[in-house]
Short mmCIF file of C-alpha atoms and ligand atoms in Angstrom, two decimals:
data_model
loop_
_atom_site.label_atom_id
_atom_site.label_comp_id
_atom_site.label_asym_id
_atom_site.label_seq_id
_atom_site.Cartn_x
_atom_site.Cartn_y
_atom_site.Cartn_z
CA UNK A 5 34.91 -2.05 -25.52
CA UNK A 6 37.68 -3.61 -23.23
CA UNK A 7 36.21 -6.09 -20.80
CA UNK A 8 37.56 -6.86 -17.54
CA UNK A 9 36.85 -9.20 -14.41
CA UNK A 10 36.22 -7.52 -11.11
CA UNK A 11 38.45 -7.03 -8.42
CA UNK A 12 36.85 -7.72 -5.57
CA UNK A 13 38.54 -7.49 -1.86
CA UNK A 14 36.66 -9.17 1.50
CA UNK A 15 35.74 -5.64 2.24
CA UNK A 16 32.78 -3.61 0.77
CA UNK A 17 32.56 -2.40 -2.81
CA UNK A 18 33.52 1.15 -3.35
CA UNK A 19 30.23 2.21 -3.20
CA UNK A 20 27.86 5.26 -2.24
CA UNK A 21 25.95 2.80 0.07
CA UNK A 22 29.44 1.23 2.06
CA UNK A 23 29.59 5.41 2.02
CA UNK A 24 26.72 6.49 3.98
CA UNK A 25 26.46 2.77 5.70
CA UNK A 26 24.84 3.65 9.55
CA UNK A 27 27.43 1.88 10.90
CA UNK A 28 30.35 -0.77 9.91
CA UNK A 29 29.55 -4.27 11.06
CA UNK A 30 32.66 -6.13 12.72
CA UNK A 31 31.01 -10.25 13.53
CA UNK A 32 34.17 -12.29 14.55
CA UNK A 33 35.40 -15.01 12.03
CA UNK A 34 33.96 -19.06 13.01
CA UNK A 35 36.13 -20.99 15.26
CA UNK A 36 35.64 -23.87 16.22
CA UNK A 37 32.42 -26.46 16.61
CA UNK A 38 28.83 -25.53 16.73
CA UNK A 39 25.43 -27.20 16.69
CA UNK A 40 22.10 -24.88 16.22
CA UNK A 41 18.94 -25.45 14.27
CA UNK A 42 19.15 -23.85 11.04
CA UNK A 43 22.45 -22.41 9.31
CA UNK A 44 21.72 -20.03 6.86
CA UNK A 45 25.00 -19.73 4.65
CA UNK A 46 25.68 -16.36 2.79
CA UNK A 47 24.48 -13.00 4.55
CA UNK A 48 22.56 -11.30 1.34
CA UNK A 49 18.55 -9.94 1.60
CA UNK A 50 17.98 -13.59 1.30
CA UNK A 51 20.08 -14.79 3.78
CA UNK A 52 19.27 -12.11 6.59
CA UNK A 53 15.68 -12.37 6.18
CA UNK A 54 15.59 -16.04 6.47
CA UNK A 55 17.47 -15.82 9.49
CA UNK A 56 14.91 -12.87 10.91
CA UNK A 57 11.85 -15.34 9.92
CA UNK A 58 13.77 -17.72 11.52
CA UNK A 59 14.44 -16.59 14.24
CA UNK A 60 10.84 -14.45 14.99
CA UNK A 61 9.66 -18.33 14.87
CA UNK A 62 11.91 -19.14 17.71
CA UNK A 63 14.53 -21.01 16.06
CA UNK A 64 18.60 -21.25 17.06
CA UNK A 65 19.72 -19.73 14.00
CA UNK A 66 23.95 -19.27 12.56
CA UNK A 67 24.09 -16.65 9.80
CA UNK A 68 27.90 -17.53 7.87
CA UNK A 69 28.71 -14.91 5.21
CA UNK A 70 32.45 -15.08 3.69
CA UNK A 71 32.95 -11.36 3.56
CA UNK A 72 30.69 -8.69 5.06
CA UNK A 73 26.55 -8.61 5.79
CA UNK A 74 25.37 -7.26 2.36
CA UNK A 75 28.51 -7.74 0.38
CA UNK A 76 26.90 -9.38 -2.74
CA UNK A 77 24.19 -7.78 -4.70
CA UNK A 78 22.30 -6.84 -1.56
CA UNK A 79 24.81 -4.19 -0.61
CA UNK A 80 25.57 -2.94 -4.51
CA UNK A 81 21.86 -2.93 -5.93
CA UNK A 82 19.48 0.02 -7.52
CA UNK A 83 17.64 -0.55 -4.22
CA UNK A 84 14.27 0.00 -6.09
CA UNK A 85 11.48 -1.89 -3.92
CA UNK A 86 9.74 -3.59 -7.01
CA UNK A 87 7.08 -6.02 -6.67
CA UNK A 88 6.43 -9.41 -8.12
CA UNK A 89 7.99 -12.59 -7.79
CA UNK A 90 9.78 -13.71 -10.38
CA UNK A 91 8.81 -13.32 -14.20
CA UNK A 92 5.57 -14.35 -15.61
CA UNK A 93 4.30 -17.22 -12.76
CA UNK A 94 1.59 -18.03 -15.23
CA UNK A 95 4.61 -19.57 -17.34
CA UNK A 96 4.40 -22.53 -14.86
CA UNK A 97 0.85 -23.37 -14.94
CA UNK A 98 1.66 -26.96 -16.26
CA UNK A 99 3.79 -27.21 -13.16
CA UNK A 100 2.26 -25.97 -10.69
CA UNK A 101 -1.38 -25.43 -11.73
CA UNK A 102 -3.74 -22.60 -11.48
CA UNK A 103 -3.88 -22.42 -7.92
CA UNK A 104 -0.14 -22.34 -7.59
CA UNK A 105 0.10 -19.42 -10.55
CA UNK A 106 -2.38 -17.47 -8.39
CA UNK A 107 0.00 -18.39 -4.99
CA UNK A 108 2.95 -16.89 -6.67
CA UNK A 109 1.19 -14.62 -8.37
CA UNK A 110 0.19 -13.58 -4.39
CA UNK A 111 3.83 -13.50 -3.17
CA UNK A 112 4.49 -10.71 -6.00
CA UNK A 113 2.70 -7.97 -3.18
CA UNK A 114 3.43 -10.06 0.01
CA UNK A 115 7.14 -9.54 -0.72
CA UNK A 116 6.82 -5.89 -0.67
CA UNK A 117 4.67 -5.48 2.35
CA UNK A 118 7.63 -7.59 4.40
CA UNK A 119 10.02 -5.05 3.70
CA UNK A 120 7.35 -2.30 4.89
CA UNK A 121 6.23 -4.04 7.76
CA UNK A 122 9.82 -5.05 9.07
CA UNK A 123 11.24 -1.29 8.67
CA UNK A 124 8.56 -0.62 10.98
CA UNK A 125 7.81 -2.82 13.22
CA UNK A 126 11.89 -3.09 13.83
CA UNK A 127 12.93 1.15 13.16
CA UNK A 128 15.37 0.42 10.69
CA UNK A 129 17.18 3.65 9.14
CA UNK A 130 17.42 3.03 5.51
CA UNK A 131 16.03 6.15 3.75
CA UNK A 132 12.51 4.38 2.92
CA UNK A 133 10.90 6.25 0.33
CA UNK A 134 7.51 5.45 -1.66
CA UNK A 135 6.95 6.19 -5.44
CA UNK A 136 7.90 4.41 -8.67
CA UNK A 137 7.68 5.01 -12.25
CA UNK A 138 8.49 3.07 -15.20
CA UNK A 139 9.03 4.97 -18.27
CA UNK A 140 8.72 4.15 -22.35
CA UNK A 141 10.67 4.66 -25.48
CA UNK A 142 8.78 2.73 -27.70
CA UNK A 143 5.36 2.54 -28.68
CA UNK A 144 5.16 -1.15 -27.81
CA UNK A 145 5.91 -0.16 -24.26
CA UNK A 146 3.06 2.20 -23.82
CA UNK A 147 0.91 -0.83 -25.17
CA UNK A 148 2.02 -2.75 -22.40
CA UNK A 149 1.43 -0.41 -19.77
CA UNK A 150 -2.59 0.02 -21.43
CA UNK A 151 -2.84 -3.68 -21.04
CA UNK A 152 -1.36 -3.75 -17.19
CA UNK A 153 -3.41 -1.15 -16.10
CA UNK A 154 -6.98 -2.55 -16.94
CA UNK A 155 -5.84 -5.65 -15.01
CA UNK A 156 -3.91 -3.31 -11.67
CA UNK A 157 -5.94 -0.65 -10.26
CA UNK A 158 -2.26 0.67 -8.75
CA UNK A 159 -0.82 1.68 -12.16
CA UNK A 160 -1.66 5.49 -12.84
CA UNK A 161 -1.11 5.71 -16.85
CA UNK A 162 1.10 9.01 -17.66
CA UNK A 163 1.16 10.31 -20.64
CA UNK A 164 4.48 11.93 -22.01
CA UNK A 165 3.71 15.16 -20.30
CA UNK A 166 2.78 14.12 -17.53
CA UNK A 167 5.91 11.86 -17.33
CA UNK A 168 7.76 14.92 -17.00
CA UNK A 169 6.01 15.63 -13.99
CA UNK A 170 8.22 13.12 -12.45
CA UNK A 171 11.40 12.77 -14.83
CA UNK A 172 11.85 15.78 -16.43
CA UNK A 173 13.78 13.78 -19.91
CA UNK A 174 12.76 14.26 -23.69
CA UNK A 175 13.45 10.59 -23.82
CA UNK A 176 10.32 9.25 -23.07
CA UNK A 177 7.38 8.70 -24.68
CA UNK A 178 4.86 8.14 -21.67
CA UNK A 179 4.21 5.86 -18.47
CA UNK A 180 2.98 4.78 -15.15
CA UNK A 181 3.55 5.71 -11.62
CA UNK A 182 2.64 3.50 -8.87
CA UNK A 183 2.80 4.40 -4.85
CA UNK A 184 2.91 1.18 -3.81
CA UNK A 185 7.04 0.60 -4.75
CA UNK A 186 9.82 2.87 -4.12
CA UNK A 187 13.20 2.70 -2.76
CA UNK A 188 15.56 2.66 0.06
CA UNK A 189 19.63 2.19 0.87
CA UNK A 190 19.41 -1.51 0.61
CA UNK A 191 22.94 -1.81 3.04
CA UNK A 192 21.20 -0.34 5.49
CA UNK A 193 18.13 -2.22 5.29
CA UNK A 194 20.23 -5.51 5.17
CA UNK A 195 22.73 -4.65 8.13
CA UNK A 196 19.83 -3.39 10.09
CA UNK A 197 17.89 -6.79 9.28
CA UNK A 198 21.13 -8.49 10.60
CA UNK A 199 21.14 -6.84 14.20
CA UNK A 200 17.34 -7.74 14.13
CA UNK A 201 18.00 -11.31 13.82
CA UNK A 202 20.90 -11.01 16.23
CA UNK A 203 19.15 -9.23 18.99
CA UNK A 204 17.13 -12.50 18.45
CA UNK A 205 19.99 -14.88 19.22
CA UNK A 206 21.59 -15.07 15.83
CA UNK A 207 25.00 -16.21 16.01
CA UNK A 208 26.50 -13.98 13.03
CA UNK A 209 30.33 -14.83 11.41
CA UNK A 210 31.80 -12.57 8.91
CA UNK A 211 35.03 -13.27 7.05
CA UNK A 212 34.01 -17.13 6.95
CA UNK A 213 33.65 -18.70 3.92
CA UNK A 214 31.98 -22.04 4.05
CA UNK A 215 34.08 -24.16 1.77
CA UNK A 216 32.63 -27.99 2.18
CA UNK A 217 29.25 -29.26 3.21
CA UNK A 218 27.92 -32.60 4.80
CA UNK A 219 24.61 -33.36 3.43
CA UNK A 220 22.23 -35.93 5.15
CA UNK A 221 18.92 -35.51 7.64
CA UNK A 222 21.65 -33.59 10.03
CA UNK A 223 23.86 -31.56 7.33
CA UNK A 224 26.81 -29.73 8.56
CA UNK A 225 28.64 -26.74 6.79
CA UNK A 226 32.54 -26.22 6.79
CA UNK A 227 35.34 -23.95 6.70
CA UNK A 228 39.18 -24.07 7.40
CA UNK A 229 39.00 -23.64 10.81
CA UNK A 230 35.46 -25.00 12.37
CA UNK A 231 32.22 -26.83 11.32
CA UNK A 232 28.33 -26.19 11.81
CA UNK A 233 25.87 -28.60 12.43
CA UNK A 234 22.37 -28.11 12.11
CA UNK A 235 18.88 -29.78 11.12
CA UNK A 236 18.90 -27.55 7.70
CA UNK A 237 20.97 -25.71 6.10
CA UNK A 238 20.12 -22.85 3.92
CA UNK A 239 22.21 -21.62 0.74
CA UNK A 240 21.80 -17.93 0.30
CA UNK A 241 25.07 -17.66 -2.13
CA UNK A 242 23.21 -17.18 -5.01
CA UNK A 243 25.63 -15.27 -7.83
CA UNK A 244 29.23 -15.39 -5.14
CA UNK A 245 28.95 -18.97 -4.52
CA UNK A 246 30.98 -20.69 -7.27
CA UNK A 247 31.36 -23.74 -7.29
CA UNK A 248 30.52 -25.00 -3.60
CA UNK A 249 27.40 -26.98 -4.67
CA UNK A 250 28.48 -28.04 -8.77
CA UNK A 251 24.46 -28.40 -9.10
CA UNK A 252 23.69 -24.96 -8.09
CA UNK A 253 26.41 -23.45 -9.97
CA UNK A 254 25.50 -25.16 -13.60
CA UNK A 255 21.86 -23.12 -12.88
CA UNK A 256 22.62 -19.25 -11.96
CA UNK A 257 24.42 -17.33 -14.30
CA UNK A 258 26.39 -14.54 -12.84
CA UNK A 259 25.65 -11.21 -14.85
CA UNK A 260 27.22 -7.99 -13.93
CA UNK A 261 25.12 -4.48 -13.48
CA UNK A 262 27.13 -1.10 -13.39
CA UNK A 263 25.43 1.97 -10.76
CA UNK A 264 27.49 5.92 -10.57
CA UNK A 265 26.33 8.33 -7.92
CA UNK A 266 26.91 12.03 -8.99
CA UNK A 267 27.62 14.65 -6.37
CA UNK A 268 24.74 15.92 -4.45
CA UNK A 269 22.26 17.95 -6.82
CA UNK A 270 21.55 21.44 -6.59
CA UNK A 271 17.75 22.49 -6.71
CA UNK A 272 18.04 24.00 -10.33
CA UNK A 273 19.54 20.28 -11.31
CA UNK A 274 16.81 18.57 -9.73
CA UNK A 275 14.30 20.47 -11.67
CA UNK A 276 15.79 19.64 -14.70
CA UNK A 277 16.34 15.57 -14.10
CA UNK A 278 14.08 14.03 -11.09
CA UNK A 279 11.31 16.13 -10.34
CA UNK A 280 10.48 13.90 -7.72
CA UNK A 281 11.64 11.66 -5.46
CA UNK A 282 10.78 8.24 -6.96
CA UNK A 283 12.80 5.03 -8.23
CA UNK A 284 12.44 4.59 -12.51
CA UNK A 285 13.29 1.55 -14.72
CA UNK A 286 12.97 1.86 -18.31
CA UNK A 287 11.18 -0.89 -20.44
CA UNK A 288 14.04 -2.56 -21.95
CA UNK A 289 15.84 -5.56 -21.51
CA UNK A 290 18.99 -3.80 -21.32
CA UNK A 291 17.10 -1.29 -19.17
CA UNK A 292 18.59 2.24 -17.24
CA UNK A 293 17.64 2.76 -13.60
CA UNK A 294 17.76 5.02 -10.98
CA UNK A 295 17.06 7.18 -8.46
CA UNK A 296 17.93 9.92 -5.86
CA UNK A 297 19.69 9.05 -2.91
CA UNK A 298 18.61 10.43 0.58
CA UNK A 299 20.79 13.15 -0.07
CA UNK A 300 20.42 13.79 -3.51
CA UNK A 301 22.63 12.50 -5.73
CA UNK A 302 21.21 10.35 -8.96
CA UNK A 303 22.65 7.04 -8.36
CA UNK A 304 21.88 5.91 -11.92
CA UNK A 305 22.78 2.02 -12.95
CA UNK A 306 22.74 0.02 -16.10
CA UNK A 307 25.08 -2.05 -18.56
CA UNK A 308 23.83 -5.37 -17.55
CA UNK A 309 26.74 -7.46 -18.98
CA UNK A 310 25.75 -11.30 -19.00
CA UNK A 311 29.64 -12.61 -19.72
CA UNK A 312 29.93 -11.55 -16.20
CA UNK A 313 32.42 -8.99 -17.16
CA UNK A 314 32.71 -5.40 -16.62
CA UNK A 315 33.50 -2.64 -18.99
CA UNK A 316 36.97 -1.55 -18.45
CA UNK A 317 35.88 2.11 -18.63
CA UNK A 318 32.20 1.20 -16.75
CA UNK A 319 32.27 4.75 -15.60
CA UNK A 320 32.49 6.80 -18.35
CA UNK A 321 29.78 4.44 -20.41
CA UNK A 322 27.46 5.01 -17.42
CA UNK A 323 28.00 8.56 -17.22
CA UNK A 324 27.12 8.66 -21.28
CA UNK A 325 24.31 6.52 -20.76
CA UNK A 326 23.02 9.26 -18.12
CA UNK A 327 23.49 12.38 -20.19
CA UNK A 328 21.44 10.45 -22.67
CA UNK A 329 18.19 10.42 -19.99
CA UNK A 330 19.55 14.05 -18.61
CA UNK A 331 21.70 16.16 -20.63
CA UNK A 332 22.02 19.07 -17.99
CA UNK A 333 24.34 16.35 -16.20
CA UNK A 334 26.65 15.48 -18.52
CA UNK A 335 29.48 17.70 -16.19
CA UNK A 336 28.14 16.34 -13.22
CA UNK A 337 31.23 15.07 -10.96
CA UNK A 338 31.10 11.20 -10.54
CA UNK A 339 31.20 10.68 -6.90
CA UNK A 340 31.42 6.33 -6.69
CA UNK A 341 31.43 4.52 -9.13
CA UNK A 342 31.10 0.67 -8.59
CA UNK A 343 29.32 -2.48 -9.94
CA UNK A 344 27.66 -6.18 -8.54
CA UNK A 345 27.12 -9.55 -10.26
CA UNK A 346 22.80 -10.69 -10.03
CA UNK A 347 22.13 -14.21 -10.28
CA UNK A 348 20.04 -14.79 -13.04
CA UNK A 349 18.18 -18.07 -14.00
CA UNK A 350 16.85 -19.76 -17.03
CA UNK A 351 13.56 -18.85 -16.50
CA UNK A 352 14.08 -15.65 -15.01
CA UNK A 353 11.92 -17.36 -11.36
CA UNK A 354 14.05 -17.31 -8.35
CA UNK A 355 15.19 -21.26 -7.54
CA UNK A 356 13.83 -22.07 -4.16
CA UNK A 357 14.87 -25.90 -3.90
CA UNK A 358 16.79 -29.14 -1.97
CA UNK A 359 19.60 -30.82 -2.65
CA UNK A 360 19.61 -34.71 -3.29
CA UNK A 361 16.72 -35.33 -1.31
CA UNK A 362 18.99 -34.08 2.19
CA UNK A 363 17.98 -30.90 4.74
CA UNK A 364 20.16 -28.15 2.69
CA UNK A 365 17.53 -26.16 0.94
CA UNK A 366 18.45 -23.48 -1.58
CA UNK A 367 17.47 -20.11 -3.28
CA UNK A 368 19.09 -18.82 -6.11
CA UNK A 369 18.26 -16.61 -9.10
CA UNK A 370 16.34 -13.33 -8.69
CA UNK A 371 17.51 -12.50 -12.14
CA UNK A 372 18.20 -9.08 -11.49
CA UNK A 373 14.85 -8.69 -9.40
CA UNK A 374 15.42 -9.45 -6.18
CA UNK A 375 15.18 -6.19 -2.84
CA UNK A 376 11.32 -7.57 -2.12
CA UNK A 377 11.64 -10.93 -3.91
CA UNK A 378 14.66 -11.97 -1.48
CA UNK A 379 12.03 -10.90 1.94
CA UNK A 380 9.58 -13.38 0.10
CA UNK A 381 11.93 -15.95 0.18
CA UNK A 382 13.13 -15.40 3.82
CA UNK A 383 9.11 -16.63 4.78
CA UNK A 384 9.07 -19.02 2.31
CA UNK A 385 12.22 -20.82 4.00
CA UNK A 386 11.23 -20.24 7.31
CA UNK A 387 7.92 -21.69 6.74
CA UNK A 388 9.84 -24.84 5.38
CA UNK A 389 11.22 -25.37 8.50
CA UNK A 390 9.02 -24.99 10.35
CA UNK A 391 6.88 -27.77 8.80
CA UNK A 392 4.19 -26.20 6.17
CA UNK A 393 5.60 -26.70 3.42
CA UNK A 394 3.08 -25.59 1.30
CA UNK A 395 4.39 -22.37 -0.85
CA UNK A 396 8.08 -24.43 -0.46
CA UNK A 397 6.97 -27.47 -2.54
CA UNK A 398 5.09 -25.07 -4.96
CA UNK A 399 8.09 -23.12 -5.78
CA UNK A 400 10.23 -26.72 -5.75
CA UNK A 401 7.86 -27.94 -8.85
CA UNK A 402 9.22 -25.26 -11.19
CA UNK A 403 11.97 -27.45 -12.79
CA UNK A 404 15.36 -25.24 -11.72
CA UNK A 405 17.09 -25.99 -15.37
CA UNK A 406 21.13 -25.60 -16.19
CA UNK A 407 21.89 -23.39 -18.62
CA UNK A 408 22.91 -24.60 -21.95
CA UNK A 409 26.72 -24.96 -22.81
CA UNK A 410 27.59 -26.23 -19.69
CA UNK A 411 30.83 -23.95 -17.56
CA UNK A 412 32.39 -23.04 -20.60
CA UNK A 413 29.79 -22.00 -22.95
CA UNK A 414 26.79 -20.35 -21.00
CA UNK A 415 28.25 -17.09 -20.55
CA UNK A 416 28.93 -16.76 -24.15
CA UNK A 417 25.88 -17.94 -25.31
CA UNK A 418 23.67 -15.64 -23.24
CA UNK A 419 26.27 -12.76 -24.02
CA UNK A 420 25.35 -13.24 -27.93
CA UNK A 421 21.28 -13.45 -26.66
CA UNK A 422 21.61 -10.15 -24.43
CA UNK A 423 23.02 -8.69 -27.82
CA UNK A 424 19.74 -10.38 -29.27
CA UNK A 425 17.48 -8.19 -26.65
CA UNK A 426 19.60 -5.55 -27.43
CA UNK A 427 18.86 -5.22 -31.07
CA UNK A 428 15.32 -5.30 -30.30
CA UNK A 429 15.53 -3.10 -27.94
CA UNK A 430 16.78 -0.63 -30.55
CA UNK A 431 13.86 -1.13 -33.12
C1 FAD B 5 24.10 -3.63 -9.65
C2 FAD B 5 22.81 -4.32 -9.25
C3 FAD B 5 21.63 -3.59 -9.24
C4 FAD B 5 20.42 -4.20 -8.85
N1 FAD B 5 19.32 -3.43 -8.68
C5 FAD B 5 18.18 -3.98 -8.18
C6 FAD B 5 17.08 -3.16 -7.87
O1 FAD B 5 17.13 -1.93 -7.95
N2 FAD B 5 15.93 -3.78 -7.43
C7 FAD B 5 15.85 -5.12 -7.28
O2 FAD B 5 14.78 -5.64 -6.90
N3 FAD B 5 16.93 -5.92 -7.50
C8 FAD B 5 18.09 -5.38 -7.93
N4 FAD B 5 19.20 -6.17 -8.11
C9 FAD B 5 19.13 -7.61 -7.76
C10 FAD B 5 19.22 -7.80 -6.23
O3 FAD B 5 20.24 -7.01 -5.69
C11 FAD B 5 19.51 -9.28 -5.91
O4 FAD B 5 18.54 -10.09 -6.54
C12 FAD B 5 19.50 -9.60 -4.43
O5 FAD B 5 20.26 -8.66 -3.70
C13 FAD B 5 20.03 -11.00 -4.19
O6 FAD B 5 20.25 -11.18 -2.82
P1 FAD B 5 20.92 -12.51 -2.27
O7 FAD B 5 20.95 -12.42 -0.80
O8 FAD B 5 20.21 -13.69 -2.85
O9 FAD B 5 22.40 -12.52 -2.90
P2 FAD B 5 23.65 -11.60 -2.50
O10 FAD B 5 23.22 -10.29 -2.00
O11 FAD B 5 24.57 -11.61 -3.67
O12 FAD B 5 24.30 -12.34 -1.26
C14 FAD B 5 25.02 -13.54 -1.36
C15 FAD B 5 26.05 -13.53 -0.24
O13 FAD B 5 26.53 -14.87 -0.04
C16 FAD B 5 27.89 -14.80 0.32
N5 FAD B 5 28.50 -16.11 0.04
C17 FAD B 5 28.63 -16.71 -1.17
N6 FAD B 5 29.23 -17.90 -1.04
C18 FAD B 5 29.51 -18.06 0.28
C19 FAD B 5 30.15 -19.09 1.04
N7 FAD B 5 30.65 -20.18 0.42
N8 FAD B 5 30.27 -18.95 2.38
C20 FAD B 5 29.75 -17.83 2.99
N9 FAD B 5 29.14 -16.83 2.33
C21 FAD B 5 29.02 -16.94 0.99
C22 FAD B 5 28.44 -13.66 -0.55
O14 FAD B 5 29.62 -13.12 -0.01
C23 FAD B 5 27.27 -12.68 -0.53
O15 FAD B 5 27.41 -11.68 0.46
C24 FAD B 5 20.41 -5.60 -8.53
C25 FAD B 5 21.60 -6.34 -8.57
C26 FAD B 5 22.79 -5.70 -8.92
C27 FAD B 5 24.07 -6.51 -8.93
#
């Protein structure tokens, strides 16, 4: 297998979603000076929905995003609404303590009803759709599922029968189904986000890549051709942002997911592959998801690849992987075909932090969970700001650690552990 870096352009990704976006956004470049209250740098799910929170708190907000609303992960992603925040919160009891386990624990459903309640309250068009199953091929999986049940009454056990009530594969073994997570077209969510929080005053720049910041009580961002000032700043990068903040950088590893879109499927094809409409994982690390799109095509994703490369022939090992699940698709013409780099973090918890003691706060680090996680985050910022700093400081105590091997080494050091998972995956 060939591996190549992506070739990315300041325009969308070749995707289905930059496709069937509702409309293309167009927010002039920064020039010049400026002076607001919070600037929220990179214009991803976390981004936007800070600046939304922000803003529904009254606050003079500048959204700064080098290339388009929703060009990172937000714009590329499986856009499966899955709850929880972060993996295993109960991992940071020493931390935190039991109260704060239980807090986090909290934000795992609070980050999902966000992303309800904002579609509604604000009418955003972006195919909304309820319904999600996750779906065994091991024995060990089913286990699982036993244990998660007893403790959520929202997890309807399936056996492998009745799995094929929803995805009609021979793959599985059994699973659950829960109505409470589902799936949208996360660009459309995300730009419509953005005209919510400019309707609100937002002052939105596109094409404006913040290249230097001033840290300090009053911290001020910078690109080639203007400056903003602000009481915080907010670093919404995540996985795009290089090397802008060296401290950031050392703690998210970039990791690269692959998603094809067939054509449109015919009734007969949906009997035979997604008998209904709902978003599916698979248990393992190296997991296969997907969905239908509001039109119905399977936009099925995969080949998490933690040396932040991409398979030179990504396509054609996705549309393997998919006649795997569905055999009666192997033929099925590949429509778009495109990939996105997640941020992931040592200990898989998104990084909500400050730097050096200043007013630039960060988040960082969904680890490859991150549609209702990122809305979490937006209110978790926003509160911040705003002075209770309560959930903030919580999330600030889980110690944010660089991966091992420093620049050079980390990606091949977690490429040989994904081929760890892998293996056991495979047993
Ligand atoms: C292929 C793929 C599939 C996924 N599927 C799912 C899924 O189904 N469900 C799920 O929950 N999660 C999924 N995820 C993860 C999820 O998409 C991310 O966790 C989430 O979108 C992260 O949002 P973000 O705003 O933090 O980062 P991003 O969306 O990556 O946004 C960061 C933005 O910051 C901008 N930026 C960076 N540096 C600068 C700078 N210096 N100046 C200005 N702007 C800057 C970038 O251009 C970018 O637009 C997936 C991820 C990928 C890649």
């Amino acid at each position: 297998m060939f591996l190549k870096a992506t070739t990315e352009t300041k325009e969308h990704a070749p995707s289905y979603y930059a496709a069937s976006a509702n409309w293309q956004t167009d927010y002039p470049q920064l020039e010049g000076d400026l002076t607001v209250d919070v600037v929220v740098v990179g214009a991803g799910f976390s981004g936007v929905a800070t600046a939304v929170e922000l803003c529904e708190r009254g606050y003079k907000v500048a959204l700064v995003e080098s290339n388009r609303i929703s060009w990172g992960a937000s714009g590329r992603n499986g856009g499966q609404i899955i709850g929880g925040y972060g993996s295993d919160p109960s991992a940071f009891r020493s931390s935190i303590g039991s109260e704060g386990v239980s807090i986090v624990e909290n934000m795992g459903s609070e980050c999902v009803e966000i992303i309800k309640e904002r579609i509604e309250k604000y009418n955003i068009d972006c195919d909304l759709k309820w319904g999600y199953c996750e779906v065994g091929l091991k024995k060990r999986h089913l286990k699982s599922y036993r244990e998660w049940a007893e403790e959520d009454p929202a997890i309807q056990l399936l056996d492998q029968a009745e799995v094929k009530q929803y995805v009609n594969s021979d793959l599985y073994l059994g699973g659950y189904y829960r109505q409470d997570w589902g799936h949208i077209q996360p660009l459309n969510l995300c730009i419509g986000e953005a005209r919510v929080a400019e309707s609100m005053g937002a002052k939105i720049f596109e094409q404006t890549q913040i290249t230097r910041i001033t840290y300090g009580e009053n911290p001020a961002v910078h690109t080639d051709k203007g400056s903003i000032r602000a009481n915080h700043v907010i670093l919404c990068g995540n996985a795009y942002m290089g090397n802008l903040v060296p401290y950031l950088d050392a703690r998210v590893l970039p990791a690269t997911s692959c998603i094809i879109a067939t054509e449109p499927l015919s009734d007969e094809q949906l009997k035979q592959t997604m008998v209904r409409d709902v978003a599916v994982c698979d248990s393992r690390t190296a997991l296969d998801y997907y969905r239908l799109s509001a039109d119905k095509r399977l936009l099925f994703g995969g080949l998490s690849n933690y040396s932040g490369l991409e398979p030179s022939n990504a396509q054609a090992i996705m549309q393997a992987k998919m006649a795997k699940v569905f055999p009666s698709l192997r033929s099925a013409r590949i429509d778009y075909s495109w990939s996105g780099r997640m941020g992931i973090s040592v200990r898989r918890m998104p990084q909500i932090g400050r730097i050096k003691d200043s007013n630039v706060l960060y988040i960082s680090g969904y680890s490859g969970h991150g549609v209702a996680p990122t809305h979490m985050t937006g209110r978790i910022l926003a509160e911040a700001v705003d002075g209770d700093t309560h959930r903030f400081d919580i999330m600030n105590k889980m110690f944010h650690l660089p991966w091992p091997g420093g620049k050079l080494l980390r990606r091949p050091a977690m490429a040989v552990g994904m081929m760890w998972y892998k293996m056991l995956d495979a047993i």
